[in-house]
Coordinates of C-alpha atoms in Angstrom, one line a residue:
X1 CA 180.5 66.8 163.6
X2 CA 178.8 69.9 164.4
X3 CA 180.9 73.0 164.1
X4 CA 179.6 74.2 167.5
X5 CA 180.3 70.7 169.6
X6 CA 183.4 70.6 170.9
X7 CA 185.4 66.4 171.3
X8 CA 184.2 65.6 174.3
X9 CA 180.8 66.7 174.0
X10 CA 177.6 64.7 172.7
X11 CA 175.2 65.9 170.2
X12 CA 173.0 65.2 172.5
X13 CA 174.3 67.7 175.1
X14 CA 172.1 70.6 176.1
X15 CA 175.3 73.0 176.4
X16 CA 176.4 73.1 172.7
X17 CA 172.3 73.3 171.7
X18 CA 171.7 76.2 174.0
X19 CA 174.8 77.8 172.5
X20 CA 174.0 77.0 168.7
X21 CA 170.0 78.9 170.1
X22 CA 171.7 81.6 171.1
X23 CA 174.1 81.9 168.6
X24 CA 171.1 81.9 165.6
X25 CA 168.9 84.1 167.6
X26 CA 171.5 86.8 167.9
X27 CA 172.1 86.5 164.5
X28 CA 168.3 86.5 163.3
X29 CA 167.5 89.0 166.0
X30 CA 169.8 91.5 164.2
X31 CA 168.5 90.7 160.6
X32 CA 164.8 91.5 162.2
X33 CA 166.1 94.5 163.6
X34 CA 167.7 95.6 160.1
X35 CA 164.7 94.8 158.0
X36 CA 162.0 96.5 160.9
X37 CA 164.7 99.2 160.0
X38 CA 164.1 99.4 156.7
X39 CA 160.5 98.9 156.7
X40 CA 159.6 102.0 159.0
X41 CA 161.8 104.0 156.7
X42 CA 159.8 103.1 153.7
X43 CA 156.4 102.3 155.3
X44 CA 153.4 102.9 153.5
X45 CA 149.4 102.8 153.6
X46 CA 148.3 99.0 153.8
X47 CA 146.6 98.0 150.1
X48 CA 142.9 97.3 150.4
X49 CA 142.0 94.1 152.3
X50 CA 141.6 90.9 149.7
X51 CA 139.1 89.5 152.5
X52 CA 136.8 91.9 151.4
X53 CA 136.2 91.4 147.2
X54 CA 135.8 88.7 145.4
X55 CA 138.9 86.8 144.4
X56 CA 139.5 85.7 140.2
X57 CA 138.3 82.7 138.5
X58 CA 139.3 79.4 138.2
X59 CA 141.8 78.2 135.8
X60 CA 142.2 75.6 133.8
X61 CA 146.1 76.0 133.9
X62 CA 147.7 77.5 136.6
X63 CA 149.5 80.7 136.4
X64 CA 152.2 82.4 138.9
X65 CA 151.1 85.6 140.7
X66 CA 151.5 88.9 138.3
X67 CA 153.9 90.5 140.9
X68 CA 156.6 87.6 140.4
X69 CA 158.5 88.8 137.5
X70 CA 161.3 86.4 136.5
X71 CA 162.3 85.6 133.4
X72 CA 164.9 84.1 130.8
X73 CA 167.5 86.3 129.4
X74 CA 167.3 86.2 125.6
X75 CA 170.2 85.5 123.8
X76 CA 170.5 85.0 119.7
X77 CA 173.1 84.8 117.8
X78 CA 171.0 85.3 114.2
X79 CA 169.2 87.9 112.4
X80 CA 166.5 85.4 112.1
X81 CA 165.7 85.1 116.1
X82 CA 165.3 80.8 115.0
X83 CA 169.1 80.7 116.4
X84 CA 170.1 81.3 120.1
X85 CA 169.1 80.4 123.3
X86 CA 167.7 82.2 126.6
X87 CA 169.2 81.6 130.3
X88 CA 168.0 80.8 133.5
X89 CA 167.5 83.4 136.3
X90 CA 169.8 81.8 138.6
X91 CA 169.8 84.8 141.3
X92 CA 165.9 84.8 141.7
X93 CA 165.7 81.1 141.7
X94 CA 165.0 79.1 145.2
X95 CA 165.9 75.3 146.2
X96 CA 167.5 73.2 143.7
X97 CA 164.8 72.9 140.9
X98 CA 164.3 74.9 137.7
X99 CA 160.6 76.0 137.1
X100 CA 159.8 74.2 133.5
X101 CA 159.0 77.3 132.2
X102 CA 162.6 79.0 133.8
X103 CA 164.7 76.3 132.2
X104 CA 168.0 77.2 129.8
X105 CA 166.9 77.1 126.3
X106 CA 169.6 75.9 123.2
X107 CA 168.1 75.7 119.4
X108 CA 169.6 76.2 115.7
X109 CA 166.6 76.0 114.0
X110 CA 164.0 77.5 115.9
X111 CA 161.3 75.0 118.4
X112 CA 159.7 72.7 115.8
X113 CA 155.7 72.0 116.9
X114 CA 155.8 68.2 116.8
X115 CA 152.4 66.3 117.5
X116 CA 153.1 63.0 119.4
X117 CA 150.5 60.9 117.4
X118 CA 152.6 60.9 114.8
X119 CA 155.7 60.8 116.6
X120 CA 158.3 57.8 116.3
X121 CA 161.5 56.8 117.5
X122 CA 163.8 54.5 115.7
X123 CA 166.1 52.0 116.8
X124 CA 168.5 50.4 114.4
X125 CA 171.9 49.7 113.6
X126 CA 173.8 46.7 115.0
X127 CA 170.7 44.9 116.8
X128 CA 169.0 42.2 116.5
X129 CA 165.4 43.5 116.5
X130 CA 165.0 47.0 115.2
X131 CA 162.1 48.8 116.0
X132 CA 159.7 51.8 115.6
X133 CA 158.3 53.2 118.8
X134 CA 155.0 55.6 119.3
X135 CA 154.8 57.7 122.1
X136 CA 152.1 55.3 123.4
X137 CA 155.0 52.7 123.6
X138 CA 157.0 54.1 125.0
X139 CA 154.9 55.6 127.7
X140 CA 153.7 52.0 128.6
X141 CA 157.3 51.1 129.6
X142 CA 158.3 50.8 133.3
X143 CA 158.8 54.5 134.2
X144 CA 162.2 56.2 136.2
X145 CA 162.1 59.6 137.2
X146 CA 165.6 61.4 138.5
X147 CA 166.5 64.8 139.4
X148 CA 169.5 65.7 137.5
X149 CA 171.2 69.0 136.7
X150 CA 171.9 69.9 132.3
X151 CA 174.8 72.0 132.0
X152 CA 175.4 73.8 128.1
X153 CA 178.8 73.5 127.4
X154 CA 179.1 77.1 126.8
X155 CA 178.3 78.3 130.0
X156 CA 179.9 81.4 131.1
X157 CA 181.9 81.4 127.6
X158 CA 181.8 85.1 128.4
X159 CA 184.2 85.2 130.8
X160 CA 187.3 84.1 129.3
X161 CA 189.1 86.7 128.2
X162 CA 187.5 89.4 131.2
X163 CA 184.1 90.1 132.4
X164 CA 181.3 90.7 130.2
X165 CA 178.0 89.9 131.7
X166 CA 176.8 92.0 133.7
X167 CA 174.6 89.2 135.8
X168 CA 174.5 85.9 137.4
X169 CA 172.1 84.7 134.9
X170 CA 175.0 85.8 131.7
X171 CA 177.5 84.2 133.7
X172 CA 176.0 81.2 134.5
X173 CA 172.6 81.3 133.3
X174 CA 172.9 78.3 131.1
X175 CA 172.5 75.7 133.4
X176 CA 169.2 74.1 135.0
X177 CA 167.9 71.1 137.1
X178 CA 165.0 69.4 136.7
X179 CA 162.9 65.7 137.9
X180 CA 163.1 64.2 134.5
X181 CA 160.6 61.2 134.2
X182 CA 161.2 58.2 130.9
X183 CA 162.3 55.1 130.4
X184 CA 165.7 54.0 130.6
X185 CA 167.7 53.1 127.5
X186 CA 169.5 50.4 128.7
X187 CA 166.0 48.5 128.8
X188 CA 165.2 49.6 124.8
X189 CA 168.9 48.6 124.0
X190 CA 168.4 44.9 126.1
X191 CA 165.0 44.6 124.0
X192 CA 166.4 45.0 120.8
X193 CA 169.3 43.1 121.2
X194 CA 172.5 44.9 121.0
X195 CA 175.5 42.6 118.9
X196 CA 178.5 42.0 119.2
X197 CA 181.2 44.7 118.6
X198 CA 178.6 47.2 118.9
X199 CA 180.8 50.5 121.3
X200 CA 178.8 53.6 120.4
X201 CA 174.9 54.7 119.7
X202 CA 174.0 58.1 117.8
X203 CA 171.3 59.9 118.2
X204 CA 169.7 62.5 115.9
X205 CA 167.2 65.3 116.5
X206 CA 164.1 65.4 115.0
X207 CA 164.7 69.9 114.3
X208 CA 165.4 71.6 111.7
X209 CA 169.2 71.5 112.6
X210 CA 169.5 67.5 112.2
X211 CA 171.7 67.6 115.3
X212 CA 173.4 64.3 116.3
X213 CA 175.6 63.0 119.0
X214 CA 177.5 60.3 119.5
X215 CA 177.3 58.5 123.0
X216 CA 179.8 55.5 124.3
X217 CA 177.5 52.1 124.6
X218 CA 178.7 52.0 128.3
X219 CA 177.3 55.2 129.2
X220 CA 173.8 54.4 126.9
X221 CA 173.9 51.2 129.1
X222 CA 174.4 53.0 132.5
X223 CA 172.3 55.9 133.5
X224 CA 170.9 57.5 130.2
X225 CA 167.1 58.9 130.1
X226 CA 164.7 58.6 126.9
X227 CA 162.6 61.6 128.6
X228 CA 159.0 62.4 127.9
X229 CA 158.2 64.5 131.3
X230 CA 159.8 67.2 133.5
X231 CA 158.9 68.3 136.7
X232 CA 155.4 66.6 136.9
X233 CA 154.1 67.2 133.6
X234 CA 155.1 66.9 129.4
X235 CA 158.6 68.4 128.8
X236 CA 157.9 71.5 127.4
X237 CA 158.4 72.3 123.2
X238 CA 161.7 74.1 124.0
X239 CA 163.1 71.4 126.2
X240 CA 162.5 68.5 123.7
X241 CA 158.8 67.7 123.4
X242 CA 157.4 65.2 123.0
X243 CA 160.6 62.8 124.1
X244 CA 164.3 63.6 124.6
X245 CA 167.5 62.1 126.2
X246 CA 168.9 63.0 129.6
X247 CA 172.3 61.7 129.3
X248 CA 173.4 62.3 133.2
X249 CA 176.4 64.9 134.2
X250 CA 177.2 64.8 130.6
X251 CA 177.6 68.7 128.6
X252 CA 174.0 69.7 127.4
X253 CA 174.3 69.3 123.7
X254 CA 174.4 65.6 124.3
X255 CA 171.3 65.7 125.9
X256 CA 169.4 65.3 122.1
X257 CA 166.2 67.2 122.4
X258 CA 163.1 65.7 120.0
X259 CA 164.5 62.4 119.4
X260 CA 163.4 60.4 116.7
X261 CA 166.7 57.9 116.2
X262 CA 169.1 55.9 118.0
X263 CA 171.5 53.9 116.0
X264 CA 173.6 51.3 117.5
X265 CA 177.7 51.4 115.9
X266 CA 181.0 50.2 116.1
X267 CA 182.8 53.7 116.6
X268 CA 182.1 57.3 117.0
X269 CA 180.2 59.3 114.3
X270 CA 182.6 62.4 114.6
X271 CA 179.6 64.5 113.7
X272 CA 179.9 68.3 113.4
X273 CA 178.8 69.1 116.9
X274 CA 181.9 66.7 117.8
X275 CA 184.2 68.4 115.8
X276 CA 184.2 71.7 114.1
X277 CA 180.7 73.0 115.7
X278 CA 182.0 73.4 119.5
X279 CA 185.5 72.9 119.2
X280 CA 187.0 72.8 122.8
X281 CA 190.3 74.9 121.7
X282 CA 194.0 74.4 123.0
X283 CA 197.3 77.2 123.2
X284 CA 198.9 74.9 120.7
X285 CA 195.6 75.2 118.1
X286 CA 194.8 71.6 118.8
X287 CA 191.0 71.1 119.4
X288 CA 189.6 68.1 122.3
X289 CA 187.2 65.8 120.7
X290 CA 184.7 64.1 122.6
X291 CA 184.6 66.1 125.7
X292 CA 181.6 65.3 127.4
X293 CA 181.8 65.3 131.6
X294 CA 180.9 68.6 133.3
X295 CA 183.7 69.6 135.7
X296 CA 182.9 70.4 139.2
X297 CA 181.5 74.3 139.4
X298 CA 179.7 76.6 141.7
X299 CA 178.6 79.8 141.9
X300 CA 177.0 82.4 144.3
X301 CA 173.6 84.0 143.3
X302 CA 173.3 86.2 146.1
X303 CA 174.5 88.3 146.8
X304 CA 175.7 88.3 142.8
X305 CA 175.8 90.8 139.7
X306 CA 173.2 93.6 139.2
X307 CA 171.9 92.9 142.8
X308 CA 172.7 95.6 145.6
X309 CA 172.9 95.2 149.5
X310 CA 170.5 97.6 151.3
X311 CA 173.4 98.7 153.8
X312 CA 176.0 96.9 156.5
X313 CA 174.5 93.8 158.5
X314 CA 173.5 90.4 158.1
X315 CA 172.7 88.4 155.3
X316 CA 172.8 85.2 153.8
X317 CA 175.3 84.5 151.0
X318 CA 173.5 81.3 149.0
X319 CA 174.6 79.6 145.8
X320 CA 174.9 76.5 143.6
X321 CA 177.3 73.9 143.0
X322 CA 177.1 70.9 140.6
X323 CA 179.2 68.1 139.2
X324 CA 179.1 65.7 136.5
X325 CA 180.8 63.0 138.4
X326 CA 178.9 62.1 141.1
X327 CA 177.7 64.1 144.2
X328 CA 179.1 68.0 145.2
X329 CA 180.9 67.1 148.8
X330 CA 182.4 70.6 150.0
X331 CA 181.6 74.0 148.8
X332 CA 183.9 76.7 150.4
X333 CA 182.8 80.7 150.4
X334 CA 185.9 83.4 150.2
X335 CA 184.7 86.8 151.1
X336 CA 188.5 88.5 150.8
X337 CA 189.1 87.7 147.3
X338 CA 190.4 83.8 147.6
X339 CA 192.9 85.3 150.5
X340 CA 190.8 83.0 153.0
X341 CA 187.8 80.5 152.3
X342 CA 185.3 79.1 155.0
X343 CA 183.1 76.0 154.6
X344 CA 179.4 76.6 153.9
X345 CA 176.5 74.8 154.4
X346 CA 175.1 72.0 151.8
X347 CA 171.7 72.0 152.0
X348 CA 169.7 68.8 151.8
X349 CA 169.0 67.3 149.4
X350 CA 172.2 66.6 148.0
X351 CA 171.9 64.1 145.5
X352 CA 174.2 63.1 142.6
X353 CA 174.5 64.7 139.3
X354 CA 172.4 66.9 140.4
X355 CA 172.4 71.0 141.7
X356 CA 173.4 71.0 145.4
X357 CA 172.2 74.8 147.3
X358 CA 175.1 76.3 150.3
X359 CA 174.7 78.7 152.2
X360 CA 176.8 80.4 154.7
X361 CA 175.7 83.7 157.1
X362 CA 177.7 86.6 156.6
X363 CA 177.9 90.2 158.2
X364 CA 178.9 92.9 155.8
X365 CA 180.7 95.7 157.8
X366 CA 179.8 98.1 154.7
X367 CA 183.4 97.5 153.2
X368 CA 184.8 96.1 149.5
X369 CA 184.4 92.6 149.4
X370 CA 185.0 90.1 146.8
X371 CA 183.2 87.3 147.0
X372 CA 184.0 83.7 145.7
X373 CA 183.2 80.3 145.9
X374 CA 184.6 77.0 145.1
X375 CA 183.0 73.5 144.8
X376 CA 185.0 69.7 145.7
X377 CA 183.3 67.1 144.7
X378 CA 183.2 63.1 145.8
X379 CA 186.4 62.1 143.6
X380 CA 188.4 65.3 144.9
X381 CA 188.6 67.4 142.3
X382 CA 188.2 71.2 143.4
X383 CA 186.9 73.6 141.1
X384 CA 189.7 75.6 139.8
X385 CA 190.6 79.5 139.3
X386 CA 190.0 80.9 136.2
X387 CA 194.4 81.5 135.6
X388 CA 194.7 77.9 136.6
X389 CA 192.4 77.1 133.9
X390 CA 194.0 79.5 131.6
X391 CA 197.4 78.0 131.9
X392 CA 196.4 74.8 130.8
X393 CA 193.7 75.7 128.2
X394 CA 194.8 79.1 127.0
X395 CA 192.4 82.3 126.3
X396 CA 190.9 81.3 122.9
X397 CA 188.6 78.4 124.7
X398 CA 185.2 79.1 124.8
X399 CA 183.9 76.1 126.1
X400 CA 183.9 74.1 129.6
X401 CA 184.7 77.2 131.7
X402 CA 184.3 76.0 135.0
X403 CA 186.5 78.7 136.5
X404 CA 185.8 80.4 140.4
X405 CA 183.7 82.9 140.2
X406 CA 184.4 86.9 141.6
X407 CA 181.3 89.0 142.6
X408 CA 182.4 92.7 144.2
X409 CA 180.3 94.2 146.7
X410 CA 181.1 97.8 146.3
X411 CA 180.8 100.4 149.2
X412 CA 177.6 101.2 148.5
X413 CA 176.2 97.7 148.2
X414 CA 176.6 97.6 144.1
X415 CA 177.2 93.9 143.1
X416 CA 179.6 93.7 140.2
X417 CA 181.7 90.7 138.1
X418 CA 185.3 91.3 138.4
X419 CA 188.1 89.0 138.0
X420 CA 190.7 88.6 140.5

């Protein structure tokens, strides 16, 4: 139901669509009035007219328009600059999908340059039919193609124990979503014959770092990608070229970039990325083992960190929410600090597993406001407050933080990270 029809009126009623006219054009009038504001107070000479020179050349690859300026944050954690990462620019991004070239980066051993003619993925283990795959085969196999979110598991590890980036994109810049295009494992596992007693698969990276994973048979059987495309074209070196797994609302480090081997076991590998690489920590020293499903999370990206409010008036605060099981179903805004919350608008599409845009209008009177959000998704879990997630997990985690987040829009229209 429509916020502005009332019981006993239809949708189809002319009174609650006048009013709902009315209502936006008030509301757009005076963001028109505070931008034709603004833009007499900085007005200046029109540039020449591109109508009347000759435009560039044609490219053979297309290239974004040299005034668009966003990019990843860089982050390495070794001398070398072959360990590290970089983060998406969340607060600059539109809709739901990640440019290829914005997407979160992860590598240990710097982006191996792997030519697909010589590529090959192997199957083994407890089957009946292993098998060697070229890109070529694999290509030729009935394609699916899904738009799904990839989460690190270390997103927003800085904010723990306090607040330590500065933006958005150091808060939460570690996650992405894509249309990922392969073929889906559960039809390479049916053609080489899985046997009996078979529970887990591993898969192994074909960098430098070796990484592998272990994955539960049911989930290799239900939704998991062997990837070769994102977003309309060949993944890109960083995001796993030539072929990868997308392993669906699952942490990112499961997703096993440059894949060259999927083994089919009894049990769980325990590998070091299960163990002692990320360890998920507890108060009592303990450590959680084989954590994989992203937890329901949201956050605003705008008006968020480093960003600044021209002065009192409308605007639109917009964000994202995601969950790893299933589809986002609420997404409430606080503009008090958490002392009151307000549903906002999910914009289509909302799909599962996937990033999920809200919005929600909102009038700054020129005041301190915190602002917040907080994301429900379709089994009712709601996205928890970072001291809610402390008293369970502690303050030496580093991993999984799916915490609210607190942006503070100062008097003067500053945008900060606090924690309330």
């Amino acid at each position: 139901m429509d916020d502005m029809t009332s019981p006993n009126q239809t949708a189809n009623s002319p009174v609650p669509d006048r009013r709902r006219f009315l209502k936006r054009g008030v509301a757009l009038g005076a963001a028109l009035a505070t931008a034709s504001h603004s833009a007499s107070s900085l007005a200046q000479p029109a540039p020449d007219d591109p109508s009347k020179r000759l435009g560039g050349p044609i490219r053979p690859y297309g290239e974004r328009s040299r005034f668009e300026q966003a990019t990843r944050e860089k982050a390495i954690v070794s001398k070398t600059d072959e360990v590290g990462g970089s983060f998406t620019p969340l607060g600059e991004n539109v809709g739901i999908i990640t440019p290829s070239s914005l997407h979160f980066e992860v590598y240990r051993a710097g982006v191996p340059e792997i030519d697909p003619r010589s590529h090959r993925l192997l199957i083994h283990g407890m089957v009946g039919r292993p098998v060697v795959l070229t890109m070529d085969d694999i290509r030729r196999l009935p394609s699916v193609s899904r738009i799904l979110f990839l989460e690190c598991q270390g997103n927003s590890m800085t904010e723990w124990q306090g607040p330590r980036a500065r933006t958005v994109q150091g808060t939460h810049g570690a996650t992405s979503c894509s249309e990922w295009t392969g073929v889906s494992l559960a039809l390479l596992l049916r053609e080489v014959g899985v046997q009996s007693g078979a529970r887990w698969i591993v898969a192994e990276s074909a960098d430098g770092s070796g990484a592998e994973r272990s994955i539960p048979l049911a989930k290799a059987m239900d939704d998991v990608l062997v990837a070769y495309a994102q977003n309309g074209e060949a993944l890109r070196p960083e995001n796993g070229y030539p072929v990868r797994l997308i392993v669906p609302g699952w942490t990112g480090n499961i997703n096993i970039k440059w894949l060259r081997r999927i083994k089919v076991v009894e049990r769980a590998y325990l590998t070091r990325m299960e163990t002692v690489g990320q360890p998920t920590l507890m108060p009592d020293g303990a450590a959680r083992q084989l954590q994989f499903v992203i937890e329901a999370k949201s956050v605003i990206t705008f008006p968020s960190g480093g960003q600044r409010l021209s002065g009192p008036g409308a605007y639109e605060v917009t964000g994202l929410a995601w969950t790893g099981r299933g589809l986002v179903r609420r997404v409430e805004i606080s503009t008090d600090g958490g002392a009151s919350w307000q549903d906002a608008t999910l914009q289509a599409p909302i799909l599962p597993l996937a990033h999920t845009r809200f919005r929600l209008p909102w009038r700054w009177d020129g005041r301190e406001a915190v602002l917040q959000s907080r994301c429900t998704d379709e089994t009712g879990y709601r996205q928890p407050t970072l001291s809610d997630l402390v008293k369970v997990r502690g303050v030496n985690s580093l991993y999984f933080n799916n915490a609210i987040q607190s942006w503070k829009v100062a008097t003067d229209g500053s945008v900060h990270n606090v924690h309330v």
